[in-house]
Amino acid sequence: MDMIRYMAALVAAGFLLVSTVGHAQDYPARTISVIVPFAAGGPTDTVTRLVAQSMARSLKQTVIVENVGGAGGTLGAARVAKAAADGYTLLLHHIGQATAPALYRKLPYDVLTDFEPIGLVTEVPMTLVTRKDFPARDFQELLSHVRRNAQKVSYGNAGLGSASHLCGMLFMSAIQTDLVTVPYKGTGPAMNDLLGGQIDLMCDQTTNTTGPIRSGKIKVYGVTTHSRVPSLPEVRTLSESGLPGFEVSVWHALYAPKGTPRPVIDRLVTALREALRDPLVKSRFAELGTEPVAEAKVSPDTLRTFLKSEVDRWGPIIRKAGVYAD
Ligand code: ASP
């Protein structure tokens, strides 16, 4: 009897294996959904839509982008961690994937074990920007205004663990002044309020700020990279302006739920590499102040190692700052 059960289990396991492999060979047979864990119209959304459109051409399948914003990106990430591991639900997240374990005490997933890394996508500089009529002509005036009016200056961000939150945290600690923080589900809606003058200040990615900076709808006081950004050559680095060593940029990466079959991951890696080679994606990225990562970085192993190193790097910084969410 035991032998029969054992044989039946073996047959069932074999069947499962065959059906998974068969399924992987047909992949993708239906629409793929990429979850962006922030609101529509923001920087992660912009990067994802460009890449998803190009991946759809390569995969010969529809790829839709779904915005699941809130809690600094952790709601959308949780959705993907619990999704079926079949390659039809993916996550495009940023540096927040590495900061969440230290920031959120009750994270309902493990960033290192609940996802199948696919590859890095891009690294985006940030900019310190204000509403158009903010009363400061340059960075020095910005600093003195902010220091004198700290309790009145509002700082928009995309929630705890978002890139705009991290940059703001670094900025406030560099100038030793706490501002009034206003959280949103993404810097898309935060930008609308900055444009409307409802908030004063933001540190956001060039993929969201380049357009309104160029059209004069917001003011820029610095970029957060080591050297100037080619698409905004006149804008000084914050380091140059008097905050030495102030550097932060936002890496983005693509993930699938843990257990997604290897052939499916390989197909996605190929499609992602093709998307990042796509001249349309490259030229739009360049206009927005970013560029695709080097092709060697578009690999599951590189992303796995990099994510671990980022989790290890940010953990102590965040614990030292004493910032937590429940
Ligand atoms: N990536 C977020 C967004 O797309 C912004 C952020 O992390 O600051 O809204």
PDB file of N, CA and C in Angstrom, residues 24 27-28 55 58-59 87 90 116-119 254 256 260-274 298-301 304:
ATOM      1  N   ALA A  24       6.329  26.592 -19.143  1.00  0.00           N
ATOM      2  CA  ALA A  24       7.435  27.523 -19.328  1.00  0.00           C
ATOM      3  C   ALA A  24       7.804  27.651 -20.807  1.00  0.00           C
ATOM      4  N   TYR A  27       5.573  30.029 -22.595  1.00  0.00           N
ATOM      5  CA  TYR A  27       5.551  31.361 -21.988  1.00  0.00           C
ATOM      6  C   TYR A  27       6.056  32.424 -22.952  1.00  0.00           C
ATOM      7  N   PRO A  28       5.442  33.587 -23.049  1.00  0.00           N
ATOM      8  CA  PRO A  28       4.211  33.978 -22.372  1.00  0.00           C
ATOM      9  C   PRO A  28       2.981  33.729 -23.256  1.00  0.00           C
ATOM     10  N   MET A  55       9.422  45.522 -23.732  1.00  0.00           N
ATOM     11  CA  MET A  55       9.438  44.080 -23.437  1.00  0.00           C
ATOM     12  C   MET A  55       8.260  43.387 -24.128  1.00  0.00           C
ATOM     13  N   SER A  58       9.207  42.474 -27.542  1.00  0.00           N
ATOM     14  CA  SER A  58      10.123  41.345 -27.579  1.00  0.00           C
ATOM     15  C   SER A  58       9.434  40.032 -27.202  1.00  0.00           C
ATOM     16  N   LEU A  59       8.489  40.103 -26.250  1.00  0.00           N
ATOM     17  CA  LEU A  59       7.806  38.881 -25.787  1.00  0.00           C
ATOM     18  C   LEU A  59       6.602  38.529 -26.660  1.00  0.00           C
ATOM     19  N   GLY A  87       5.259  33.828 -13.848  1.00  0.00           N
ATOM     20  CA  GLY A  87       5.798  34.806 -14.793  1.00  0.00           C
ATOM     21  C   GLY A  87       4.767  35.798 -15.311  1.00  0.00           C
ATOM     22  N   LEU A  90       4.760  40.474 -12.254  1.00  0.00           N
ATOM     23  CA  LEU A  90       6.143  40.872 -11.971  1.00  0.00           C
ATOM     24  C   LEU A  90       6.133  42.156 -11.137  1.00  0.00           C
ATOM     25  N   GLU A 116      12.184  36.228  -7.097  1.00  0.00           N
ATOM     26  CA  GLU A 116      13.169  35.704  -8.039  1.00  0.00           C
ATOM     27  C   GLU A 116      13.725  36.926  -8.769  1.00  0.00           C
ATOM     28  N   PRO A 117      14.982  37.314  -8.515  1.00  0.00           N
ATOM     29  CA  PRO A 117      15.504  38.498  -9.201  1.00  0.00           C
ATOM     30  C   PRO A 117      15.598  38.253 -10.716  1.00  0.00           C
ATOM     31  N   ILE A 118      15.323  39.271 -11.504  1.00  0.00           N
ATOM     32  CA  ILE A 118      15.472  39.154 -12.968  1.00  0.00           C
ATOM     33  C   ILE A 118      16.662  40.004 -13.423  1.00  0.00           C
ATOM     34  N   GLY A 119      16.652  41.291 -13.102  1.00  0.00           N
ATOM     35  CA  GLY A 119      17.813  42.100 -13.471  1.00  0.00           C
ATOM     36  C   GLY A 119      17.654  43.547 -13.071  1.00  0.00           C
ATOM     37  N   LEU A 254      13.861  44.507 -11.727  1.00  0.00           N
ATOM     38  CA  LEU A 254      12.666  43.712 -12.030  1.00  0.00           C
ATOM     39  C   LEU A 254      12.738  42.363 -11.308  1.00  0.00           C
ATOM     40  N   ALA A 256      10.358  38.584 -10.084  1.00  0.00           N
ATOM     41  CA  ALA A 256       9.185  37.705 -10.196  1.00  0.00           C
ATOM     42  C   ALA A 256       8.993  37.058  -8.829  1.00  0.00           C
ATOM     43  N   THR A 260       9.360  31.019  -9.599  1.00  0.00           N
ATOM     44  CA  THR A 260       9.064  31.146 -11.030  1.00  0.00           C
ATOM     45  C   THR A 260      10.071  30.273 -11.793  1.00  0.00           C
ATOM     46  N   PRO A 261       9.596  29.422 -12.722  1.00  0.00           N
ATOM     47  CA  PRO A 261      10.518  28.496 -13.392  1.00  0.00           C
ATOM     48  C   PRO A 261      11.672  29.207 -14.096  1.00  0.00           C
ATOM     49  N   ARG A 262      12.818  28.583 -14.044  1.00  0.00           N
ATOM     50  CA  ARG A 262      14.033  29.172 -14.615  1.00  0.00           C
ATOM     51  C   ARG A 262      13.891  29.559 -16.103  1.00  0.00           C
ATOM     52  N   PRO A 263      13.256  28.693 -16.934  1.00  0.00           N
ATOM     53  CA  PRO A 263      13.123  29.102 -18.339  1.00  0.00           C
ATOM     54  C   PRO A 263      12.315  30.396 -18.499  1.00  0.00           C
ATOM     55  N   VAL A 264      11.345  30.607 -17.608  1.00  0.00           N
ATOM     56  CA  VAL A 264      10.543  31.839 -17.669  1.00  0.00           C
ATOM     57  C   VAL A 264      11.428  33.032 -17.286  1.00  0.00           C
ATOM     58  N   ILE A 265      12.215  32.855 -16.226  1.00  0.00           N
ATOM     59  CA  ILE A 265      13.126  33.938 -15.804  1.00  0.00           C
ATOM     60  C   ILE A 265      14.100  34.253 -16.947  1.00  0.00           C
ATOM     61  N   ASP A 266      14.640  33.208 -17.577  1.00  0.00           N
ATOM     62  CA  ASP A 266      15.600  33.432 -18.668  1.00  0.00           C
ATOM     63  C   ASP A 266      14.951  34.219 -19.811  1.00  0.00           C
ATOM     64  N   ARG A 267      13.693  33.878 -20.112  1.00  0.00           N
ATOM     65  CA  ARG A 267      12.985  34.578 -21.197  1.00  0.00           C
ATOM     66  C   ARG A 267      12.819  36.067 -20.830  1.00  0.00           C
ATOM     67  N   LEU A 268      12.538  36.314 -19.548  1.00  0.00           N
ATOM     68  CA  LEU A 268      12.345  37.696 -19.091  1.00  0.00           C
ATOM     69  C   LEU A 268      13.670  38.467 -19.095  1.00  0.00           C
ATOM     70  N   VAL A 269      14.748  37.776 -18.748  1.00  0.00           N
ATOM     71  CA  VAL A 269      16.069  38.435 -18.773  1.00  0.00           C
ATOM     72  C   VAL A 269      16.374  38.873 -20.212  1.00  0.00           C
ATOM     73  N   THR A 270      16.127  37.965 -21.166  1.00  0.00           N
ATOM     74  CA  THR A 270      16.385  38.309 -22.572  1.00  0.00           C
ATOM     75  C   THR A 270      15.539  39.505 -22.999  1.00  0.00           C
ATOM     76  N   ALA A 271      14.258  39.469 -22.633  1.00  0.00           N
ATOM     77  CA  ALA A 271      13.356  40.572 -23.030  1.00  0.00           C
ATOM     78  C   ALA A 271      13.779  41.882 -22.375  1.00  0.00           C
ATOM     79  N   LEU A 272      14.205  41.803 -21.117  1.00  0.00           N
ATOM     80  CA  LEU A 272      14.632  43.029 -20.422  1.00  0.00           C
ATOM     81  C   LEU A 272      15.903  43.582 -21.075  1.00  0.00           C
ATOM     82  N   ARG A 273      16.832  42.678 -21.408  1.00  0.00           N
ATOM     83  CA  ARG A 273      18.070  43.145 -22.082  1.00  0.00           C
ATOM     84  C   ARG A 273      17.736  43.808 -23.415  1.00  0.00           C
ATOM     85  N   GLU A 274      16.809  43.190 -24.158  1.00  0.00           N
ATOM     86  CA  GLU A 274      16.432  43.778 -25.445  1.00  0.00           C
ATOM     87  C   GLU A 274      15.795  45.146 -25.240  1.00  0.00           C
ATOM     88  N   VAL A 298      22.206  43.124 -16.042  1.00  0.00           N
ATOM     89  CA  VAL A 298      20.839  42.645 -16.234  1.00  0.00           C
ATOM     90  C   VAL A 298      20.867  41.130 -16.089  1.00  0.00           C
ATOM     91  N   SER A 299      21.075  40.664 -14.886  1.00  0.00           N
ATOM     92  CA  SER A 299      21.165  39.228 -14.639  1.00  0.00           C
ATOM     93  C   SER A 299      20.686  38.920 -13.229  1.00  0.00           C
ATOM     94  N   PRO A 300      19.997  37.771 -13.063  1.00  0.00           N
ATOM     95  CA  PRO A 300      19.484  37.409 -11.746  1.00  0.00           C
ATOM     96  C   PRO A 300      20.581  37.348 -10.683  1.00  0.00           C
ATOM     97  N   ASP A 301      21.731  36.766 -11.022  1.00  0.00           N
ATOM     98  CA  ASP A 301      22.786  36.620 -10.002  1.00  0.00           C
ATOM     99  C   ASP A 301      23.327  37.978  -9.567  1.00  0.00           C
ATOM    100  N   ARG A 304      20.738  39.577  -7.373  1.00  0.00           N
ATOM    101  CA  ARG A 304      20.642  38.925  -6.055  1.00  0.00           C
ATOM    102  C   ARG A 304      21.766  39.426  -5.145  1.00  0.00           C
TER     103      ARG A 304
END
